[in-house]
mmCIF file with all atom_site columns, C-alpha atoms in Angstrom:
data_model
loop_
_atom_site.group_PDB
_atom_site.id
_atom_site.type_symbol
_atom_site.label_atom_id
_atom_site.label_alt_id
_atom_site.label_comp_id
_atom_site.label_asym_id
_atom_site.label_entity_id
_atom_site.label_seq_id
_atom_site.pdbx_PDB_ins_code
_atom_site.Cartn_x
_atom_site.Cartn_y
_atom_site.Cartn_z
_atom_site.occupancy
_atom_site.B_iso_or_equiv
_atom_site.pdbx_formal_charge
_atom_site.auth_seq_id
_atom_site.auth_comp_id
_atom_site.auth_asym_id
_atom_site.auth_atom_id
_atom_site.pdbx_PDB_model_num
ATOM 1  C CA . MET A 1 1  ? -12.043 11.996 27.450 1.00 50.00 ? 2  MET A CA 1
ATOM 2  C CA . ALA A 1 2  ? -9.553  11.456 24.635 1.00 54.00 ? 3  ALA A CA 1
ATOM 3  C CA . THR A 1 3  ? -5.933  12.455 25.058 1.00 58.00 ? 4  THR A CA 1
ATOM 4  C CA . ASP A 1 4  ? -4.125  14.374 22.354 1.00 59.00 ? 5  ASP A CA 1
ATOM 5  C CA . PRO A 1 5  ? -0.720  12.754 21.659 1.00 63.00 ? 6  PRO A CA 1
ATOM 6  C CA . ALA A 1 6  ? 0.684   16.097 20.444 1.00 68.00 ? 7  ALA A CA 1
ATOM 7  C CA . LEU A 1 7  ? 0.309   17.692 23.880 1.00 65.00 ? 8  LEU A CA 1
ATOM 8  C CA . PRO A 1 8  ? 2.988   16.984 26.504 1.00 64.00 ? 9  PRO A CA 1
ATOM 9  C CA . ARG A 1 9  ? 1.807   15.216 29.625 1.00 64.00 ? 10 ARG A CA 1
ATOM 10 C CA . LEU A 1 10 ? 2.283   17.360 32.692 1.00 60.00 ? 11 LEU A CA 1
ATOM 11 C CA . GLY A 1 11 ? 3.438   15.681 35.875 1.00 60.00 ? 12 GLY A CA 1
ATOM 12 C CA . ALA A 1 12 ? 2.410   16.328 39.439 1.00 60.00 ? 13 ALA A CA 1
ATOM 13 C CA . THR A 1 13 ? 3.683   19.389 41.207 1.00 60.00 ? 14 THR A CA 1
ATOM 14 C CA . GLU A 1 14 ? 7.296   19.014 42.176 1.00 56.00 ? 15 GLU A CA 1
ATOM 15 C CA . GLU A 1 15 ? 7.625   18.650 45.934 1.00 60.00 ? 16 GLU A CA 1
ATOM 16 C CA . ASP A 1 16 ? 11.289  19.573 45.904 1.00 60.00 ? 17 ASP A CA 1
ATOM 17 C CA . ASP A 1 17 ? 10.769  23.092 44.553 1.00 66.00 ? 18 ASP A CA 1
ATOM 18 C CA . GLU A 1 18 ? 12.865  25.416 46.632 1.00 73.00 ? 19 GLU A CA 1
ATOM 19 C CA . PHE A 1 19 ? 11.667  28.838 47.629 1.00 75.00 ? 20 PHE A CA 1
ATOM 20 C CA . GLU A 1 20 ? 13.745  31.422 49.362 1.00 79.00 ? 21 GLU A CA 1
ATOM 21 C CA . GLU A 1 21 ? 12.636  31.870 52.934 1.00 81.00 ? 22 GLU A CA 1
ATOM 22 C CA . PHE A 1 22 ? 13.030  35.187 54.629 1.00 80.00 ? 23 PHE A CA 1
ATOM 23 C CA . GLN A 1 23 ? 13.593  35.598 58.306 1.00 82.00 ? 24 GLN A CA 1
ATOM 24 C CA . THR A 1 24 ? 10.996  37.545 60.194 1.00 80.00 ? 25 THR A CA 1
ATOM 25 C CA . GLU A 1 25 ? 12.396  40.765 61.536 1.00 79.00 ? 26 GLU A CA 1
ATOM 26 C CA . ASP A 1 26 ? 11.230  41.893 64.934 1.00 78.00 ? 27 ASP A CA 1
ATOM 27 C CA . TRP A 1 27 ? 10.833  45.647 64.973 1.00 74.00 ? 28 TRP A CA 1
ATOM 28 C CA . PRO A 1 28 ? 10.926  47.361 68.332 1.00 77.00 ? 29 PRO A CA 1
ATOM 29 C CA . ASP A 1 29 ? 7.730   49.280 69.062 1.00 73.00 ? 30 ASP A CA 1
ATOM 30 C CA . ALA A 1 30 ? 9.782   52.479 69.329 1.00 72.00 ? 31 ALA A CA 1
ATOM 31 C CA . GLU A 1 31 ? 10.769  52.217 65.647 1.00 73.00 ? 32 GLU A CA 1
ATOM 32 C CA . GLU A 1 32 ? 7.206   51.732 64.431 1.00 74.00 ? 33 GLU A CA 1
ATOM 33 C CA . ASP A 1 33 ? 5.162   54.802 63.630 1.00 72.00 ? 34 ASP A CA 1
ATOM 34 C CA . PRO A 1 34 ? 1.591   54.210 64.847 1.00 69.00 ? 35 PRO A CA 1
ATOM 35 C CA . GLN A 1 35 ? 0.291   56.938 62.519 1.00 69.00 ? 36 GLN A CA 1
ATOM 36 C CA . GLU A 1 36 ? 1.551   55.038 59.476 1.00 71.00 ? 37 GLU A CA 1
ATOM 37 C CA . ALA A 1 37 ? -0.315  51.896 60.535 1.00 66.00 ? 38 ALA A CA 1
ATOM 38 C CA . HIS A 1 38 ? -3.448  53.961 61.081 1.00 66.00 ? 39 HIS A CA 1
ATOM 39 C CA . MET A 1 39 ? -2.988  55.646 57.688 1.00 66.00 ? 40 MET A CA 1
ATOM 40 C CA . TRP A 1 40 ? -2.814  52.232 56.018 1.00 62.00 ? 41 TRP A CA 1
ATOM 41 C CA . GLU A 1 41 ? -6.022  51.124 57.683 1.00 61.00 ? 42 GLU A CA 1
ATOM 42 C CA . ASP A 1 42 ? -7.814  54.329 56.692 1.00 59.00 ? 43 ASP A CA 1
ATOM 43 C CA . SER A 1 43 ? -6.628  54.580 53.110 1.00 57.00 ? 44 SER A CA 1
ATOM 44 C CA . TRP A 1 44 ? -6.787  51.002 51.830 1.00 59.00 ? 45 TRP A CA 1
ATOM 45 C CA . ASP A 1 45 ? -10.316 51.582 50.593 1.00 62.00 ? 46 ASP A CA 1
ATOM 46 C CA . ASN A 1 46 ? -10.288 55.158 49.408 1.00 62.00 ? 47 ASN A CA 1
ATOM 47 C CA . ASP A 1 47 ? -13.041 54.940 46.822 1.00 66.00 ? 48 ASP A CA 1
ATOM 48 C CA . ASP A 1 48 ? -14.863 58.220 46.444 1.00 69.00 ? 49 ASP A CA 1
ATOM 49 C CA . LEU A 1 49 ? -18.398 57.306 45.458 1.00 70.00 ? 50 LEU A CA 1
ATOM 50 C CA . ASP A 1 50 ? -19.086 60.806 44.175 1.00 76.00 ? 51 ASP A CA 1
ATOM 51 C CA . ASP A 1 51 ? -16.064 61.275 41.922 1.00 83.00 ? 52 ASP A CA 1
ATOM 52 C CA . GLU A 1 52 ? -16.648 62.132 38.267 1.00 88.00 ? 53 GLU A CA 1
ATOM 53 C CA . PHE A 1 53 ? -15.824 58.657 36.936 1.00 88.00 ? 54 PHE A CA 1
ATOM 54 C CA . THR A 1 54 ? -18.204 56.942 39.352 1.00 85.00 ? 55 THR A CA 1
ATOM 55 C CA . VAL A 1 55 ? -21.020 59.344 38.496 1.00 89.00 ? 56 VAL A CA 1
ATOM 56 C CA . GLN A 1 56 ? -20.487 58.836 34.742 1.00 93.00 ? 57 GLN A CA 1
ATOM 57 C CA . LEU A 1 57 ? -20.266 55.061 35.129 1.00 93.00 ? 58 LEU A CA 1
ATOM 58 C CA . ARG A 1 58 ? -23.459 54.956 37.170 1.00 93.00 ? 59 ARG A CA 1
ATOM 59 C CA . ALA A 1 59 ? -25.250 57.069 34.515 1.00 96.00 ? 60 ALA A CA 1
ATOM 60 C CA . GLU A 1 60 ? -24.036 54.775 31.700 1.00 97.00 ? 61 GLU A CA 1
ATOM 61 C CA . LEU A 1 61 ? -25.164 51.666 33.585 1.00 97.00 ? 62 LEU A CA 1
ATOM 62 C CA . ILE A 1 62 ? -28.608 53.168 34.137 1.00 97.00 ? 63 ILE A CA 1
ATOM 63 C CA . LYS A 1 63 ? -28.815 54.147 30.453 1.00 97.00 ? 64 LYS A CA 1
ATOM 64 C CA . ALA A 1 64 ? -27.773 50.652 29.327 1.00 97.00 ? 65 ALA A CA 1
ATOM 65 C CA . ASP A 1 65 ? -30.282 49.032 31.682 1.00 97.00 ? 66 ASP A CA 1
ATOM 66 C CA . GLU A 1 66 ? -33.055 51.282 30.373 1.00 97.00 ? 67 GLU A CA 1
ATOM 67 C CA . ALA A 1 67 ? -32.135 50.438 26.757 1.00 96.00 ? 68 ALA A CA 1
ATOM 68 C CA . LYS A 1 68 ? -32.287 46.702 27.572 1.00 97.00 ? 69 LYS A CA 1
ATOM 69 C CA . ARG A 1 69 ? -35.644 47.098 29.262 1.00 96.00 ? 70 ARG A CA 1
ATOM 70 C CA . GLN A 1 70 ? -37.028 49.074 26.313 1.00 96.00 ? 71 GLN A CA 1
ATOM 71 C CA . ALA A 1 71 ? -35.749 46.493 23.808 1.00 96.00 ? 72 ALA A CA 1
ATOM 72 C CA . ALA A 1 72 ? -37.394 43.702 25.810 1.00 96.00 ? 73 ALA A CA 1
ATOM 73 C CA . GLU A 1 73 ? -40.693 45.598 25.893 1.00 95.00 ? 74 GLU A CA 1
ATOM 74 C CA . GLU A 1 74 ? -40.559 46.231 22.136 1.00 94.00 ? 75 GLU A CA 1
ATOM 75 C CA . GLU A 1 75 ? -39.803 42.563 21.490 1.00 94.00 ? 76 GLU A CA 1
ATOM 76 C CA . GLU A 1 76 ? -42.737 41.513 23.668 1.00 92.00 ? 77 GLU A CA 1
ATOM 77 C CA . GLN A 1 77 ? -45.050 43.947 21.852 1.00 92.00 ? 78 GLN A CA 1
ATOM 78 C CA . SER A 1 78 ? -43.944 42.687 18.443 1.00 91.00 ? 79 SER A CA 1
ATOM 79 C CA . LYS A 1 79 ? -44.596 39.089 19.552 1.00 89.00 ? 80 LYS A CA 1
ATOM 80 C CA . GLN A 1 80 ? -48.077 40.030 20.730 1.00 88.00 ? 81 GLN A CA 1
ATOM 81 C CA . GLN A 1 81 ? -48.818 41.879 17.487 1.00 86.00 ? 82 GLN A CA 1
ATOM 82 C CA . GLY A 1 82 ? -47.550 38.909 15.474 1.00 82.00 ? 83 GLY A CA 1
ATOM 83 C CA . GLN A 1 83 ? -49.861 36.554 17.359 1.00 82.00 ? 84 GLN A CA 1
ATOM 84 C CA . GLU A 1 84 ? -52.846 38.857 16.833 1.00 77.00 ? 85 GLU A CA 1
ATOM 85 C CA . GLN A 1 85 ? -52.218 39.033 13.085 1.00 74.00 ? 86 GLN A CA 1
ATOM 86 C CA . GLN A 1 86 ? -51.984 35.246 12.634 1.00 67.00 ? 87 GLN A CA 1
ATOM 87 C CA . PRO A 1 87 ? -55.098 33.551 11.257 1.00 64.00 ? 88 PRO A CA 1
ATOM 88 C CA . GLY A 1 88 ? -56.891 31.636 13.946 1.00 57.00 ? 89 GLY A CA 1
ATOM 89 C CA . GLY A 1 89 ? -55.795 34.070 16.704 1.00 49.00 ? 90 GLY A CA 1
ATOM 90 C CA . GLN A 1 90 ? -53.317 31.696 18.369 1.00 51.00 ? 91 GLN A CA 1
#
């Protein structure tokens, strides 16, 4: 692999990079709202599989797949017709 002299050579990752560390806060159980934790667990994946966008996307994917399949079939038919029309019937 040739090296390009115009590109600067990058060194190894600096080990002395400093990152701000945050102290962990201990929250008393009385200050935590258990319903909020439950709400987070329930709503993190709130995809509605029957919403309008999902239905339209699914229909477009099916239409695109059908168009690909039809194009492949037409290509196969044209190849077969081309072979039948060649002298010698290869």
